[in-house]
PDB file of C-alpha atoms in Angstrom:
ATOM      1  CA  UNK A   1     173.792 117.427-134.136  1.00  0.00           C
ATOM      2  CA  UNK A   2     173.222 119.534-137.249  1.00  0.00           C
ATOM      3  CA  UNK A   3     173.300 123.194-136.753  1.00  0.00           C
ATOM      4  CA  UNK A   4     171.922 123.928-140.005  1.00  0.00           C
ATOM      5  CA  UNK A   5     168.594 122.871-138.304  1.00  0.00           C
ATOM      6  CA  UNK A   6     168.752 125.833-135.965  1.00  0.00           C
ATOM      7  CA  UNK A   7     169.661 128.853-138.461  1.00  0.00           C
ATOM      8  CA  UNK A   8     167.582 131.604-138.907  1.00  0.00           C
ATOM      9  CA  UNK A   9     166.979 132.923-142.516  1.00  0.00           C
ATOM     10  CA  UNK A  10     163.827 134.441-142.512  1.00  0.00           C
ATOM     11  CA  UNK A  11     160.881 135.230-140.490  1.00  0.00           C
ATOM     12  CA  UNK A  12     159.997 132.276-138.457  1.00  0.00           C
ATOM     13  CA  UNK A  13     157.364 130.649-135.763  1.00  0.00           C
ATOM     14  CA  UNK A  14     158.837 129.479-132.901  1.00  0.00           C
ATOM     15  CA  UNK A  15     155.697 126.617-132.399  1.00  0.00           C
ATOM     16  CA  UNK A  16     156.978 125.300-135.811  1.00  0.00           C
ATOM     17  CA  UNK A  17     160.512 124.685-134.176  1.00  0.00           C
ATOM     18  CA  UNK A  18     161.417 121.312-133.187  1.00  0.00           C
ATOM     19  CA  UNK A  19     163.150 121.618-129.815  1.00  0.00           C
ATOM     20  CA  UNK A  20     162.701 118.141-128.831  1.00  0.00           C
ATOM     21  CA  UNK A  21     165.966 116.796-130.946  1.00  0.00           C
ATOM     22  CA  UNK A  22     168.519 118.047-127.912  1.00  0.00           C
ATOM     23  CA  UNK A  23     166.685 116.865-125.257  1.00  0.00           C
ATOM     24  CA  UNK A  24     166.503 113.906-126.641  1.00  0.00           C
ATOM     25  CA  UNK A  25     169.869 113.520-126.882  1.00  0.00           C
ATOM     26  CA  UNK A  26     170.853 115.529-123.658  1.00  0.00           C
ATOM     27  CA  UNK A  27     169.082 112.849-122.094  1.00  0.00           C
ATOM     28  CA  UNK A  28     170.460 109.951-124.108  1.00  0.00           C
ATOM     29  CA  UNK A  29     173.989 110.807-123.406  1.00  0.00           C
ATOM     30  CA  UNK A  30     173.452 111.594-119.448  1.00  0.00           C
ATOM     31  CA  UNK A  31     171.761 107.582-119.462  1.00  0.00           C
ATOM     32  CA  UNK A  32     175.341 106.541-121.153  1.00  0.00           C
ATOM     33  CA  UNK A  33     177.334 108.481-118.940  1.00  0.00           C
ATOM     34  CA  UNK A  34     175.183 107.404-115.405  1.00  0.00           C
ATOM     35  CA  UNK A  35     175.709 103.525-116.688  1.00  0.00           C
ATOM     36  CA  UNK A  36     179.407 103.721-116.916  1.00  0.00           C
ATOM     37  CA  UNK A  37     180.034 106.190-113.889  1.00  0.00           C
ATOM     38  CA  UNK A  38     177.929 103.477-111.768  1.00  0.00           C
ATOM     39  CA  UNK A  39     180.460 101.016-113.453  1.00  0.00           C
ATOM     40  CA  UNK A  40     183.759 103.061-112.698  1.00  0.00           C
ATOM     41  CA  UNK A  41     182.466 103.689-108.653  1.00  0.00           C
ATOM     42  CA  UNK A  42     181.515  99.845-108.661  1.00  0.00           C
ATOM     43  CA  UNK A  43     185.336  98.976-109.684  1.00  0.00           C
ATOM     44  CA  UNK A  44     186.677 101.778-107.425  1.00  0.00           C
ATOM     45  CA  UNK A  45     184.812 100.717-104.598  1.00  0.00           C
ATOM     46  CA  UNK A  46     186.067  96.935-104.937  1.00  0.00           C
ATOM     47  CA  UNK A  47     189.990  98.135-105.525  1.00  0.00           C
ATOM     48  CA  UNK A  48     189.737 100.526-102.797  1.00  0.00           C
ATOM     49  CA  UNK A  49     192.704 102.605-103.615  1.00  0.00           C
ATOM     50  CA  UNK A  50     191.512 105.785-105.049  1.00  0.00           C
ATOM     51  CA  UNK A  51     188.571 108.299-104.250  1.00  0.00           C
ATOM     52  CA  UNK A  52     187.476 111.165-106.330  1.00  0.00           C
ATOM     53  CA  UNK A  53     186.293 114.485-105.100  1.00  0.00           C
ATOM     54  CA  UNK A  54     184.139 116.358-107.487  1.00  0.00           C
ATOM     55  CA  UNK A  55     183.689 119.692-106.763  1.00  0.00           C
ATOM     56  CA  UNK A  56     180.348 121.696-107.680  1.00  0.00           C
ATOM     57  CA  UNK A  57     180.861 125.758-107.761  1.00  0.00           C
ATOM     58  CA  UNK A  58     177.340 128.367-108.451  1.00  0.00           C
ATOM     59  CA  UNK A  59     175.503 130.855-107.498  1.00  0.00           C
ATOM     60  CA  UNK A  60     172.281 129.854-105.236  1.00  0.00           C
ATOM     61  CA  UNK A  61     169.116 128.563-107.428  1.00  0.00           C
ATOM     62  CA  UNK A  62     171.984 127.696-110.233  1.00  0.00           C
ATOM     63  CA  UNK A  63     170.813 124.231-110.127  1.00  0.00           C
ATOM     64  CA  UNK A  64     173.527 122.626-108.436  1.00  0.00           C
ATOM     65  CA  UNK A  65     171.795 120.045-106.300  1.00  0.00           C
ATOM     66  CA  UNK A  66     169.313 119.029-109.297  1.00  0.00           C
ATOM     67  CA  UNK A  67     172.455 118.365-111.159  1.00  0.00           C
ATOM     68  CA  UNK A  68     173.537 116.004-108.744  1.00  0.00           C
ATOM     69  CA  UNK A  69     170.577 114.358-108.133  1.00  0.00           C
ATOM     70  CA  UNK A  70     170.166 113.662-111.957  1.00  0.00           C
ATOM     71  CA  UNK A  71     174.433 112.719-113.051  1.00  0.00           C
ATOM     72  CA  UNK A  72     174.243 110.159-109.954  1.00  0.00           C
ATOM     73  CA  UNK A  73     170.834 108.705-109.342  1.00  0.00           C
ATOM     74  CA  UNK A  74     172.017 105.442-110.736  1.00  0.00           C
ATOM     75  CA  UNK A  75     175.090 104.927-108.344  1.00  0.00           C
ATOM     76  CA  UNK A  76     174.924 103.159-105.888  1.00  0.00           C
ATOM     77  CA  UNK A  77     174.381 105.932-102.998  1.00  0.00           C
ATOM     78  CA  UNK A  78     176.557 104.296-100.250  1.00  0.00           C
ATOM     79  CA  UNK A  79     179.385 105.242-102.601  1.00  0.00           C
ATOM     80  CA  UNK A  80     178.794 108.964-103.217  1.00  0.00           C
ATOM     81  CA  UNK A  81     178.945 111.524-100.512  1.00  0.00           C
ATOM     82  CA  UNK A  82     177.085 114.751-100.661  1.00  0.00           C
ATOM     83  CA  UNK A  83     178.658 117.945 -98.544  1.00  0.00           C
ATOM     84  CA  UNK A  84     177.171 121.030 -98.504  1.00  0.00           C
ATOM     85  CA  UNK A  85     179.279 124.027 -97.312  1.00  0.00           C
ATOM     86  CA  UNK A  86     177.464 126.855 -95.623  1.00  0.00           C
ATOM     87  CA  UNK A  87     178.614 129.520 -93.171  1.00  0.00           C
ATOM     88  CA  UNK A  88     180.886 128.168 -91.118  1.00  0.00           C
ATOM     89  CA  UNK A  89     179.890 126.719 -87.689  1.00  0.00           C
ATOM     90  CA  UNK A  90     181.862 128.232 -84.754  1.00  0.00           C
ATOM     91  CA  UNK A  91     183.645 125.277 -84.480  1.00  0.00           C
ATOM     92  CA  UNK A  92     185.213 125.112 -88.362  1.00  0.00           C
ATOM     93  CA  UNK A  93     185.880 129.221 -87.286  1.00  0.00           C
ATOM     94  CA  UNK A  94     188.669 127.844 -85.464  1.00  0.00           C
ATOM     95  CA  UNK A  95     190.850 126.217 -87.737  1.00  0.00           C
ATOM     96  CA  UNK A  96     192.288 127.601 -90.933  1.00  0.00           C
ATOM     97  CA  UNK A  97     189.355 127.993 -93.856  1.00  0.00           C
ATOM     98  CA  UNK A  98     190.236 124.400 -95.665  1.00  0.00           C
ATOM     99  CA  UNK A  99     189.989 122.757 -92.215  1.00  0.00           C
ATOM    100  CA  UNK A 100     186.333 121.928 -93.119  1.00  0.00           C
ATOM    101  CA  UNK A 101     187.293 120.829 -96.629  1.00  0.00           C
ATOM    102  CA  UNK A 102     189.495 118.574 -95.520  1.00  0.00           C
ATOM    103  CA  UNK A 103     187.994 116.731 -92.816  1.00  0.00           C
ATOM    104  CA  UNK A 104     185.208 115.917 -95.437  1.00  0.00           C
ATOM    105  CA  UNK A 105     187.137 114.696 -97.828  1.00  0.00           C
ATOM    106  CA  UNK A 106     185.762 111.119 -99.912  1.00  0.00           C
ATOM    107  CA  UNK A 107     187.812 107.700 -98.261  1.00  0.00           C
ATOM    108  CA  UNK A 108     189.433 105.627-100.665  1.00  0.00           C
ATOM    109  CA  UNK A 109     186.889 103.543-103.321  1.00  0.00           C
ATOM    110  CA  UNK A 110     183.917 106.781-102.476  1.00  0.00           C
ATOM    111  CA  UNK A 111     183.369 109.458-105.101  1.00  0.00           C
ATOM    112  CA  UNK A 112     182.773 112.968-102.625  1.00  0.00           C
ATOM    113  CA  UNK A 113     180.735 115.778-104.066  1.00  0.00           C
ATOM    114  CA  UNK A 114     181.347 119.186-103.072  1.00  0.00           C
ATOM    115  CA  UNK A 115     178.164 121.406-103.198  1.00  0.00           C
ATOM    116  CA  UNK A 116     180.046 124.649-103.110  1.00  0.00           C
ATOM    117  CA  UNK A 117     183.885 124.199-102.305  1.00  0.00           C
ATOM    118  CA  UNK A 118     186.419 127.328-100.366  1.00  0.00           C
ATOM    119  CA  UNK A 119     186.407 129.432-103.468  1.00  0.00           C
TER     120      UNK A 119
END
């Protein structure tokens, strides 16, 4: 991407701006990156040896369940695992604060996503 593009030097109008160049490209990367994380949890899956825990940290309205939705719509959605931590139930009260954490932890050849983790 050329920055040039985006420097202000004099009095501008922002309708005149093209805006559309990023997106674009935003978009055309996420597509790339989808493809080959649907590749890597297909090859996972089949060696079954390794999971990977992905963990999602923001403030509420941040945008952290779109972002999920979008990064893994293409994969296959037996392999990913959504948890969403809230206030604790009274049973996670008691055991120790990562008790919750670590019962939902992603079995081998599953990719887990944490929507808010214990920080």
């Amino acid at each position: 991407m050329d920055l040039s593009n985006y420097k202000i030097s004099s009095t501008i109008k922002i309708a005149d701006l093209n805006t559309k160049e990023v997106v674009y490209d935003a978009k055309k990367k996420l597509k790339k990156i989808r493809k080959k994380i649907s590749d890597l949890q297909d090859v996972m899956y089949a060696e079954g040896k390794f999971g990977v825990l992905i963990c999602i940290q923001g403030m509420d309205t941040s945008g952290k369940d779109s972002l999920i939705r979008e990064v893994f719509k293409d994969v296959n959605a037996r392999g990913v695992e959504v948890h969403s931590f809230k206030v604790p139930t009274d049973l996670e009260l008691k055991h120790d604060f990562m008790w919750r954490h670590y019962i939902a932890l992603p079995p081998k050849g599953k990719i887990g996503i944490f929507n808010r983790t214990h920080y």
